[in-house]
Tab-separated table of C-alpha atoms and ligand atoms in Angstrom:
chain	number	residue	atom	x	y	z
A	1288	UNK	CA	155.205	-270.168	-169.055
A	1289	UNK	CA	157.860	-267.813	-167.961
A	1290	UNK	CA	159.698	-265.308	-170.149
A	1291	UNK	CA	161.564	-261.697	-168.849
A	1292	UNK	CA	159.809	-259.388	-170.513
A	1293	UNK	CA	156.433	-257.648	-169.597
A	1294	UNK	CA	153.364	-258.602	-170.868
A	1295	UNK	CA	150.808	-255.971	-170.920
A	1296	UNK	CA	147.271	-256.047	-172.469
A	1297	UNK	CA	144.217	-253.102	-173.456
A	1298	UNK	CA	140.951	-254.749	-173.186
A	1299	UNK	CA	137.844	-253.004	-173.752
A	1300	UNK	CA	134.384	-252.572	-175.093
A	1301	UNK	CA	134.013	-250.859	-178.601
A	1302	UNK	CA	135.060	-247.464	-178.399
A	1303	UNK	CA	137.156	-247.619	-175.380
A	1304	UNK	CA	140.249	-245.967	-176.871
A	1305	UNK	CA	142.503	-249.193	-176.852
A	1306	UNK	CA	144.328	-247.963	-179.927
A	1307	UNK	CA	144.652	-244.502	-178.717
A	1308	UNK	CA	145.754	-245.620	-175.421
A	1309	UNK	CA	148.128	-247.980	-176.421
A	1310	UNK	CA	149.924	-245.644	-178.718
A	1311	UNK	CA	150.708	-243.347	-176.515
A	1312	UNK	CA	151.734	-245.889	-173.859
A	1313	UNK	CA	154.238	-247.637	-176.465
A	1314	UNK	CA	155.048	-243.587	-177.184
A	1315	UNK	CA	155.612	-243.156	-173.366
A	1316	UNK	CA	157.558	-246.308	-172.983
A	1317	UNK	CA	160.098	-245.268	-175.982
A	1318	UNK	CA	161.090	-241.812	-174.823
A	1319	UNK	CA	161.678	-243.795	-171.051
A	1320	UNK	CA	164.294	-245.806	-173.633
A	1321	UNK	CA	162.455	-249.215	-172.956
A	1322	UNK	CA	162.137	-251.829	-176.673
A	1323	UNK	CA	158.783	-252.468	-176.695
A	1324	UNK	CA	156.648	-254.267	-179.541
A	1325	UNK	CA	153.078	-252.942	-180.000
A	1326	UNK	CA	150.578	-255.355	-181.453
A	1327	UNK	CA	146.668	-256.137	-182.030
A	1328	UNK	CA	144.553	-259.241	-181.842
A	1329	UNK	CA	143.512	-260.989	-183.551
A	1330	UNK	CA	146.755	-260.460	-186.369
A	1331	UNK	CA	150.270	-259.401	-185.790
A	1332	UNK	CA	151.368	-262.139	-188.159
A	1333	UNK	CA	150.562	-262.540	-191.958
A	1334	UNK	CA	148.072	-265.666	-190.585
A	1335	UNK	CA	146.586	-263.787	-188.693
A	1336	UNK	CA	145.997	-260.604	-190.132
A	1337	UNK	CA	144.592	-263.141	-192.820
A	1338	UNK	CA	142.533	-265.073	-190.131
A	1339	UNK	CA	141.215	-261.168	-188.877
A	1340	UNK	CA	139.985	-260.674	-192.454
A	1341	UNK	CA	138.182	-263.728	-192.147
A	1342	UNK	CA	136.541	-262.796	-188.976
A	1343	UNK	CA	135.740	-259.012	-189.139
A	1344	UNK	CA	134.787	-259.311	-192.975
A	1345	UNK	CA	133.201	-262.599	-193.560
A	1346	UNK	CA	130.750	-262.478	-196.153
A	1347	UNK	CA	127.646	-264.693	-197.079
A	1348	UNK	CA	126.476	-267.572	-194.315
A	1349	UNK	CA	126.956	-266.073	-190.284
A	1350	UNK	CA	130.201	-267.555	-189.430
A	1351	UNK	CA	128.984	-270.070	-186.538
A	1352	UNK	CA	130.432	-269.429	-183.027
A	1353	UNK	CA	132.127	-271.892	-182.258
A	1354	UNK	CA	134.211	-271.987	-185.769
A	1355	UNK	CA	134.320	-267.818	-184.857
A	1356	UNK	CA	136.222	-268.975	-181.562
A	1357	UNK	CA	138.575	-270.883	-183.073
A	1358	UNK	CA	139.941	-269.203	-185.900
A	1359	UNK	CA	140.468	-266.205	-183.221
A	1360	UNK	CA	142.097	-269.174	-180.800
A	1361	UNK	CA	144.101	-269.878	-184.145
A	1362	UNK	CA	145.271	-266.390	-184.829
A	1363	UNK	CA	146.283	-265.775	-181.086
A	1364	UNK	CA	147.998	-269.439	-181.139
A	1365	UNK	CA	149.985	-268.394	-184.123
A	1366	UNK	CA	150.793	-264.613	-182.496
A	1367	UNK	CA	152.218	-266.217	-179.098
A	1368	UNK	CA	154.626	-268.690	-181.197
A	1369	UNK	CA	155.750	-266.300	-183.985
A	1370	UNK	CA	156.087	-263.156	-182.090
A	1371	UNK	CA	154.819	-262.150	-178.745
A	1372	UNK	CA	157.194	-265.331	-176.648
A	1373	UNK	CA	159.945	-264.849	-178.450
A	1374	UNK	CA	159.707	-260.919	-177.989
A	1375	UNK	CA	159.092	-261.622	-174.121
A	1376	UNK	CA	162.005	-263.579	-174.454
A	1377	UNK	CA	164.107	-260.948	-175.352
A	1378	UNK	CA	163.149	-258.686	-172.132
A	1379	UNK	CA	161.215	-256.519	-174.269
A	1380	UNK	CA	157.599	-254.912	-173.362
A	1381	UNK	CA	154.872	-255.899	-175.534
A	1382	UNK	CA	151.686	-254.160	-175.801
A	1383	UNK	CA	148.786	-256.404	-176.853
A	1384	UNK	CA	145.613	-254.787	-178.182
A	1385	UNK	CA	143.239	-257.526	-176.926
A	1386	UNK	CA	144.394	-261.027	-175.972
A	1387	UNK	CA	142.853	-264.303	-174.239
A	1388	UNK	CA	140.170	-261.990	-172.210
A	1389	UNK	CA	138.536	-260.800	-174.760
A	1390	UNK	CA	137.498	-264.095	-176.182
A	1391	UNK	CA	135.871	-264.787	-172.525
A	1392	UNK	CA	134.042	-261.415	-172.615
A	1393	UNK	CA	132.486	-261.595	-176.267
A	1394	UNK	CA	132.836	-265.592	-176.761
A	1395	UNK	CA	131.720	-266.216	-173.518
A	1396	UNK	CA	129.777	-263.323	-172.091
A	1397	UNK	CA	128.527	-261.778	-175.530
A	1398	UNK	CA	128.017	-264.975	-177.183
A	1399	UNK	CA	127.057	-267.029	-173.932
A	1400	UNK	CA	129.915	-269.717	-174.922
A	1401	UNK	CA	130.618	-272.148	-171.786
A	1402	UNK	CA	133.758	-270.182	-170.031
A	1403	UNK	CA	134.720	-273.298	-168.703
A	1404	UNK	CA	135.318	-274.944	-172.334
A	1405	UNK	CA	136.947	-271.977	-173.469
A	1406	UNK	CA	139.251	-271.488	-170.650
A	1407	UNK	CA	141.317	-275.147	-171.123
A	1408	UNK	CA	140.725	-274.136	-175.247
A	1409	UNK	CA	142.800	-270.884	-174.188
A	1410	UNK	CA	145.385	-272.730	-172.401
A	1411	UNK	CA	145.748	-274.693	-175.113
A	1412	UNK	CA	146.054	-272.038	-177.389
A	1413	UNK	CA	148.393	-269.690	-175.606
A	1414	UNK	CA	150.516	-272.692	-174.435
A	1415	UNK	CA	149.659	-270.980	-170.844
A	1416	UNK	CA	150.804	-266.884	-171.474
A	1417	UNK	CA	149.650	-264.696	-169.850
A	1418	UNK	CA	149.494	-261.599	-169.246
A	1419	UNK	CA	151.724	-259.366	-166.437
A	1420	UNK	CA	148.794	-257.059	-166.289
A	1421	UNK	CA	145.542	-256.337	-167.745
A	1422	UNK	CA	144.198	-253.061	-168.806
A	1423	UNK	CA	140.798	-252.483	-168.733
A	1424	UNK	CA	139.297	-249.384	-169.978
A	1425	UNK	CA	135.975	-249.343	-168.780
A	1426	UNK	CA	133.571	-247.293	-170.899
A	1427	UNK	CA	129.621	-248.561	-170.984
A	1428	UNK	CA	128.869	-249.989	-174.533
A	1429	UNK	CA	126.284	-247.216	-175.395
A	1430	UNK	CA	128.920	-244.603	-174.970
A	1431	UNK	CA	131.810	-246.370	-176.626
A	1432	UNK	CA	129.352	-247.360	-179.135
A	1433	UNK	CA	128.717	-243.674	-179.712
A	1434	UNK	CA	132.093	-242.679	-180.194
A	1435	UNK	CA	133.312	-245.241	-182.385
A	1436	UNK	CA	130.514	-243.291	-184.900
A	1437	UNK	CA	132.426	-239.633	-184.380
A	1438	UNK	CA	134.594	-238.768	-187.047
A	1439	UNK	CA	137.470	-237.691	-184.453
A	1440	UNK	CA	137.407	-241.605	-183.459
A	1441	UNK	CA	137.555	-242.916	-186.763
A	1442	UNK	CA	140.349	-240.157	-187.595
A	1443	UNK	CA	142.119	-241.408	-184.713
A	1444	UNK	CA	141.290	-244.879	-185.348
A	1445	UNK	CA	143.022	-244.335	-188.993
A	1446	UNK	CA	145.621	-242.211	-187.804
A	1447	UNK	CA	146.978	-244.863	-185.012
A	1448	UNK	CA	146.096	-247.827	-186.214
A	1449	UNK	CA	147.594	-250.360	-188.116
A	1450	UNK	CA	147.644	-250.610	-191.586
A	1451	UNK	CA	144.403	-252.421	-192.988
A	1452	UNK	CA	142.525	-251.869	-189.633
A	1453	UNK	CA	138.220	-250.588	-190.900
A	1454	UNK	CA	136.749	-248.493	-188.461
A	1455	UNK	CA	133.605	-250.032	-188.393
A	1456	UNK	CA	133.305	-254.078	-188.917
A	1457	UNK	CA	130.773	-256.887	-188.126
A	1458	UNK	CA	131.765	-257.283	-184.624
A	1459	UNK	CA	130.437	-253.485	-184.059
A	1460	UNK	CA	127.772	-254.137	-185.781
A	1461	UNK	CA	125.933	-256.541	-182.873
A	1462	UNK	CA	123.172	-255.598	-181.412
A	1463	UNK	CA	123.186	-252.953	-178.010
A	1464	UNK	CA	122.661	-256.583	-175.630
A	1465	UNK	CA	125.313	-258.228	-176.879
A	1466	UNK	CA	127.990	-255.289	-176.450
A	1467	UNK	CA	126.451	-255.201	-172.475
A	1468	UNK	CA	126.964	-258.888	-171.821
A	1469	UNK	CA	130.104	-258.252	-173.152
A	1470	UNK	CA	130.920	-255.258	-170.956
A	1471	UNK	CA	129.419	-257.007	-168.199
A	1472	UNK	CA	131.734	-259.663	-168.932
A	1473	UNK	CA	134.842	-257.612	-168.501
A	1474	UNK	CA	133.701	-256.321	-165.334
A	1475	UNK	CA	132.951	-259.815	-163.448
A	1476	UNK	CA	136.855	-260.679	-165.163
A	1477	UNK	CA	138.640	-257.609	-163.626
A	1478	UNK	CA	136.589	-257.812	-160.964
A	1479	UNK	CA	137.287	-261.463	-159.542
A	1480	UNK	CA	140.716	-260.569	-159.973
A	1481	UNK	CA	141.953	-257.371	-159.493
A	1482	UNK	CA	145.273	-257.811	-158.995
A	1483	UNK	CA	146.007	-258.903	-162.603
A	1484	UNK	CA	143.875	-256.191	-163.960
A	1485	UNK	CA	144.266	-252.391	-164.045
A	1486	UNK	CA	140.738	-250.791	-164.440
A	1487	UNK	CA	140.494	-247.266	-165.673
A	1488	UNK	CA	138.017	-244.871	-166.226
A	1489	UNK	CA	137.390	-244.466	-170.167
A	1490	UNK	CA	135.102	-241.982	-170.120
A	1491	UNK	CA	137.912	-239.112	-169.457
A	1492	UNK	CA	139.851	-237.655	-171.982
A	1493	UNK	CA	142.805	-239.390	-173.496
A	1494	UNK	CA	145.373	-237.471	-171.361
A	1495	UNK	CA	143.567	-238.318	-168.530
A	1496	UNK	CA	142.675	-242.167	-168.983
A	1497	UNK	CA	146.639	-242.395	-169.907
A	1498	UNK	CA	147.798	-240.755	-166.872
A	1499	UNK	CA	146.162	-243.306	-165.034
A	1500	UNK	CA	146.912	-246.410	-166.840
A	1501	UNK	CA	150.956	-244.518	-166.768
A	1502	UNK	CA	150.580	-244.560	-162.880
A	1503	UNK	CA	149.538	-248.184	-162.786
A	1504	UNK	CA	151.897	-249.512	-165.095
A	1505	UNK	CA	155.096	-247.709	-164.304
A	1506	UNK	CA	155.168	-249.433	-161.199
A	1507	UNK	CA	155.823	-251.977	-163.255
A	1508	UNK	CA	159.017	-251.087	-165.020
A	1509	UNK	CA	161.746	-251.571	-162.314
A	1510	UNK	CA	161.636	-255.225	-162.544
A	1511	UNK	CA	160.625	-255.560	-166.341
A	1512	UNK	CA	163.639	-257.432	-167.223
A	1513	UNK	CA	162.925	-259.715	-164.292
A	1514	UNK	CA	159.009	-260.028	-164.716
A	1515	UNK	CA	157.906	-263.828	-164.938
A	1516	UNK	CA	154.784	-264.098	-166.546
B	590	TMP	P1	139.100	-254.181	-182.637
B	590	TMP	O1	140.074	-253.891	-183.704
B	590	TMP	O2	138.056	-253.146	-182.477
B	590	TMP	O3	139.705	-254.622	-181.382
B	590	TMP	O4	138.237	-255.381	-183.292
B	590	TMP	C1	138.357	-256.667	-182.976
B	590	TMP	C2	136.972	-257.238	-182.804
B	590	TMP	O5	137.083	-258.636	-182.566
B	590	TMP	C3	136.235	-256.654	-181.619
B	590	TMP	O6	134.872	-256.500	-181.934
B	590	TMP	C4	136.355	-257.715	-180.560
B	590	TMP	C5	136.430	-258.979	-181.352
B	590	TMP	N1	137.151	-260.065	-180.685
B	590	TMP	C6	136.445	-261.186	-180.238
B	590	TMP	O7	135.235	-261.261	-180.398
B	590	TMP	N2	137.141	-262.190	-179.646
B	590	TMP	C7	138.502	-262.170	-179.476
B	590	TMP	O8	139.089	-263.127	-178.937
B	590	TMP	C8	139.216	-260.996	-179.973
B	590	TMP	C9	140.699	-260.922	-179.821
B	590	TMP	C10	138.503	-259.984	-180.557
């Protein structure tokens, strides 16, 4: 699929600083004078916020794994049609907290669903988008697990955030293996291809970690309008 905008998304354990990170990237990228469109997965359309509910918040029986995959395969199907292509479209930037590789590293990895059903299931779902570059902040789960607890995260977290967005929800609330098959997940991703993904340090301050991902991604910006994803 080919648009001219830029396609760039924050992947992460809990706790990485995504939201942090990606506000003042989108920050960074409006004083430069570039449109960009910041959104989060799964929502970013009223089906999908809905669908998030759903997920993060579902009450009574465990919501089985595979239904779990789809509803976020839904939501992200959804997102690419009603906002993200046509934004790309436009030449605009979008910034995408979480997309497509974040269902391989906790669907896949965390969950230990076959990556090579979910990988044609992803296809399907994003009609073949992808991303101009991934960015990985790479903090181990114990530590981003740690700071999603501080009150200076969740302050941030409620600051930045979108509306409707609960600082602590089911998905954090999996057990210590999980969240390192998950981060172990991320790092066999970015690491098989490291062209497509920006890996950054997490554990430095938020000046710091967005200095780096600012170096990696400005590179970037010359051909923006030209970028075929
Ligand atoms: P976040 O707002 O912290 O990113 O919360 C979203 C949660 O949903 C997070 O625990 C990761 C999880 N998630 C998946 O398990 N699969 C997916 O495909 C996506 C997009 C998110």
């Amino acid at each position: 699929m080919s648009c001219r905008g830029l396609f760039l998304t924050f992947e992460g354990p809990e706790g990485s600083g995504k939201t942090t990170q990606s506000a003042l990237l989108a920050r960074r990228l409006e004083d430069a004078g570039h449109r960009i469109l910041a959104i989060r997965e799964p929502g970013g359309t009223a089906v999908g916020e809905a669908l998030r509910d759903v997920l993060l918040n579902h009450p009574g029986q465990p919501l089985d794994v595979r239904a779990e995959t789809l509803i976020f395969a839904a939501a992200r199907a959804q997102l690419v049609t009603e906002v993200l292509k046509p934004a790309l479209d436009q030449g605009r930037i979008v910034l995408c907290d979480r997309f497509a590789d974040s269902t391989l590293a906790y669907q896949g990895f965390g969950h230990r669903q076959d990556l090579s059903l979910l990988r044609p299931m992803i296809e399907y779902a994003t009609g073949g988008l992808e991303p101009s570059l991934r960015i990985f902040l790479d903090i181990p789960p114990a530590d981003g697990l740690a700071r999603c607890r501080t009150e200076e995260h969740k302050d941030a977290r409620n600051r930045l955030a979108h509306a409707g967005t609960r600082e602590w929800n089911r998905m954090d609330a999996l057990d210590l293996s999980f969240h390192q098959r998950v981060y172990e997940g991320y790092l066999e991703l970015a690491g098989q291809d490291p062209e497509r993904w920006l890996t950054v340090d997490a554990k430095e301050g938020p000046a710091a970690v967005h200095a780096r991902i600012w170096d990696g991604v400005s590179v970037l910006l010359p051909n923006a309008a030209e970028a075929v994803v």
